[in-house]
């Protein structure tokens, strides 16, 4: 079995840093938090993270400069926390080796999903997700229930994949729109329409796995 993935969190906002460290720790990651990147090279050698959650706006060296440092001295992935959502900023970050972005303000569940997805792509956590008799294999683009494949549209596949990655946590319609459609300004009813269709297909094979949390969103659990 793989050892727990190691995540370094760098954010000068103590409230955000503590919340992220606590949430990632609860998910089973080995986590360490820093308020700045003053001694980042030493921390990379000592902690050897698989991924760094990095705030763009930091005292001293900015997150974008630290991302460059990480690239030259470590093979850790980088997920950037930023209030900067301009295309040019994101392109600059990607050119420095940033793997993904989470725009502030953000829901911790979204950050966990992004971190998990990046680590899964890098092979640091198992790619196959099992929830009851449901098996989601993103790499093989295959989802089965009770051993039989589910016939899903591309959107339904992305939707079920995101809910499976977020299993046990409640995710909002806005989070779903952002993760599945890549944009949060669509009509939230779009989520309900696709979830209804997805549930119909899944529930012909067994009990409900996608649960509505009234006023908050949806949670997937056996």
C-alpha positions as semicolon CSV with decimal commas, in nm:
position;residue;x (nm);y (nm);z (nm)
1;X;0,000;0,000;0,000
2;X;0,112;0,357;-0,066
3;X;0,214;0,568;0,230
4;X;-0,002;0,878;0,290
5;X;0,063;1,154;0,040
6;X;0,253;1,446;0,193
7;X;0,114;1,799;0,149
8;X;0,289;2,123;0,244
9;X;0,056;2,421;0,297
10;X;0,203;2,773;0,269
11;X;-0,033;3,059;0,354
12;X;0,026;3,361;0,576
13;X;-0,343;3,374;0,680
14;X;-0,346;3,162;0,994
15;X;-0,721;3,094;0,976
16;X;-0,700;2,964;0,619
17;X;-0,379;2,770;0,684
18;X;-0,520;2,600;0,994
19;X;-0,847;2,511;0,819
20;X;-0,667;2,361;0,518
21;X;-0,414;2,170;0,729
22;X;-0,691;2,031;0,951
23;X;-0,913;1,930;0,658
24;X;-0,633;1,762;0,464
25;X;-0,519;1,582;0,778
26;X;-0,873;1,453;0,832
27;X;-0,860;1,311;0,477
28;X;-0,557;1,103;0,569
29;X;-0,281;1,318;0,420
30;X;0,043;1,390;0,605
31;X;0,034;1,771;0,629
32;X;0,269;2,047;0,739
33;X;0,188;2,421;0,741
34;X;0,408;2,729;0,693
35;X;0,329;3,100;0,714
36;X;0,579;3,193;0,442
37;X;0,843;3,048;0,214
38;X;1,148;3,198;0,383
39;X;1,319;2,861;0,427
40;X;1,135;2,673;0,152
41;X;1,437;2,486;0,008
42;X;1,518;2,345;0,351
43;X;1,153;2,254;0,412
44;X;1,133;2,075;0,078
45;X;1,435;1,864;0,173
46;X;1,312;1,794;0,527
47;X;0,942;1,726;0,460
48;X;0,969;1,600;0,099
49;X;0,610;1,691;-0,002
50;X;0,423;1,529;-0,288
51;X;0,223;1,849;-0,331
52;X;0,243;2,210;-0,213
53;X;-0,069;2,421;-0,155
54;X;0,073;2,767;-0,216
55;X;-0,078;3,112;-0,163
56;X;0,003;3,360;-0,440
57;X;0,022;3,667;-0,212
58;X;0,281;3,600;0,058
59;X;0,512;3,824;0,260
60;X;0,860;3,825;0,115
61;X;0,885;3,604;-0,191
62;X;0,555;3,576;-0,378
63;X;0,386;3,243;-0,444
64;X;0,474;3,261;-0,812
65;X;0,845;3,296;-0,726
66;X;0,819;3,010;-0,478
67;X;0,655;2,795;-0,746
68;X;0,968;2,841;-0,954
69;X;1,182;2,741;-0,655
70;X;0,975;2,426;-0,607
71;X;1,017;2,335;-0,974
72;X;1,396;2,365;-0,959
73;X;1,448;2,174;-0,633
74;X;1,157;1,929;-0,602
75;X;0,917;1,717;-0,806
76;X;0,621;1,820;-0,586
77;X;0,298;1,928;-0,755
78;X;0,170;2,281;-0,690
79;X;-0,188;2,393;-0,629
80;X;-0,204;2,771;-0,611
81;X;-0,446;2,963;-0,388
82;X;-0,516;3,302;-0,539
83;X;-0,757;3,591;-0,565
84;X;-0,608;3,660;-0,910
85;X;-0,835;3,500;-1,168
86;X;-0,710;3,671;-1,483
87;X;-0,612;3,447;-1,772
88;X;-0,266;3,608;-1,800
89;X;-0,197;3,537;-1,433
90;X;-0,297;3,174;-1,467
91;X;-0,088;3,131;-1,781
92;X;0,208;3,279;-1,598
93;X;0,154;3,034;-1,316
94;X;0,130;2,736;-1,551
95;X;0,454;2,847;-1,715
96;X;0,616;2,822;-1,369
97;X;0,488;2,469;-1,323
98;X;0,164;2,528;-1,130
99;X;-0,060;2,222;-1,167
100;X;-0,393;2,375;-1,068
101;X;-0,559;2,685;-0,923
102;X;-0,819;2,743;-0,652
103;X;-0,959;3,096;-0,649
104;X;-1,028;3,268;-0,316
105;X;-1,273;3,262;-0,149
106;X;-1,299;2,885;-0,181
107;X;-1,472;2,593;-0,015
108;X;-1,233;2,353;0,157
109;X;-1,412;2,061;-0,011
110;X;-1,320;2,206;-0,352
111;X;-0,955;2,239;-0,253
112;X;-0,948;1,881;-0,127
113;X;-1,100;1,760;-0,455
114;X;-0,839;1,952;-0,658
115;X;-0,551;1,824;-0,442
116;X;-0,683;1,469;-0,469
117;X;-0,719;1,493;-0,847
118;X;-0,363;1,621;-0,894
119;X;-0,218;1,353;-0,666
120;X;-0,423;1,084;-0,839
121;X;-0,287;1,192;-1,178
122;X;0,063;1,161;-1,035
123;X;-0,006;0,813;-0,899
124;X;0,032;0,910;-0,533
125;X;-0,315;0,794;-0,437
126;X;-0,515;0,507;-0,588
127;X;-0,704;0,605;-0,900
128;X;-0,989;0,359;-0,851
129;X;-1,264;0,473;-0,612
130;X;-1,505;0,222;-0,457
131;X;-1,830;0,327;-0,287
132;X;-2,044;0,030;-0,199
133;X;-2,083;-0,167;-0,524
134;X;-1,991;0,137;-0,735
135;X;-1,641;0,137;-0,888
136;X;-1,508;0,453;-1,054
137;X;-1,190;0,413;-1,260
138;X;-1,101;0,755;-1,408
139;X;-0,788;0,630;-1,587
140;X;-0,981;0,360;-1,771
141;X;-1,281;0,595;-1,818
142;X;-1,499;0,319;-1,676
143;X;-1,769;0,319;-1,408
144;X;-1,944;0,002;-1,297
145;X;-2,214;-0,082;-1,047
146;X;-2,260;-0,437;-0,930
147;X;-1,993;-0,538;-1,179
148;X;-2,186;-0,404;-1,478
149;X;-2,082;-0,087;-1,669
150;X;-2,302;0,220;-1,644
151;X;-2,391;0,385;-1,974
152;X;-2,320;0,752;-1,898
153;X;-2,284;1,066;-2,102
154;X;-1,954;1,257;-2,082
155;X;-2,113;1,513;-1,847
156;X;-2,262;1,241;-1,625
157;X;-1,921;1,072;-1,609
158;X;-1,753;1,396;-1,494
159;X;-2,033;1,463;-1,247
160;X;-2,019;1,117;-1,093
161;X;-1,640;1,129;-1,088
162;X;-1,639;1,457;-0,894
163;X;-1,900;1,334;-0,646
164;X;-1,702;1,012;-0,598
165;X;-1,380;1,206;-0,533
166;X;-1,572;1,418;-0,280
167;X;-1,737;1,115;-0,116
168;X;-1,849;1,169;0,240
169;X;-1,847;1,549;0,200
170;X;-2,132;1,782;0,106
171;X;-2,065;1,978;-0,213
172;X;-2,273;2,274;-0,330
173;X;-2,425;2,333;-0,673
174;X;-2,170;2,610;-0,729
175;X;-1,883;2,373;-0,658
176;X;-2,033;2,117;-0,896
177;X;-2,078;2,375;-1,171
178;X;-1,717;2,489;-1,130
179;X;-1,571;2,138;-1,128
180;X;-1,791;1,969;-1,389
181;X;-1,872;2,253;-1,627
182;X;-1,567;2,469;-1,553
183;X;-1,778;2,776;-1,483
184;X;-2,006;2,872;-1,192
185;X;-2,236;3,115;-1,373
186;X;-2,468;2,857;-1,527
187;X;-2,824;2,804;-1,404
188;X;-2,800;2,584;-1,090
189;X;-3,100;2,390;-1,221
190;X;-2,855;2,239;-1,470
191;X;-2,708;2,040;-1,181
192;X;-3,049;1,909;-1,076
193;X;-3,136;1,798;-1,430
194;X;-2,816;1,600;-1,475
195;X;-2,825;1,458;-1,122
196;X;-3,179;1,333;-1,176
197;X;-3,076;1,156;-1,495
198;X;-2,767;1,012;-1,325
199;X;-2,966;0,888;-1,028
200;X;-3,217;0,712;-1,254
201;X;-2,938;0,518;-1,423
202;X;-2,765;0,430;-1,098
203;X;-3,073;0,335;-0,900
204;X;-3,183;0,069;-1,146
205;X;-2,882;-0,124;-1,009
206;X;-2,908;-0,063;-0,636
207;X;-2,990;0,175;-0,350
208;X;-2,930;0,550;-0,364
209;X;-2,570;0,666;-0,328
210;X;-2,613;1,038;-0,411
211;X;-2,797;1,207;-0,126
212;X;-2,949;1,556;-0,116
213;X;-2,846;1,769;0,182
214;X;-3,129;2,019;0,199
215;X;-3,017;2,379;0,154
216;X;-2,649;2,281;0,118
217;X;-2,597;2,050;-0,178
218;X;-2,522;1,682;-0,230
219;X;-2,320;1,409;-0,063
220;X;-2,216;1,072;-0,199
221;X;-2,198;0,781;0,042
222;X;-2,295;0,415;0,059
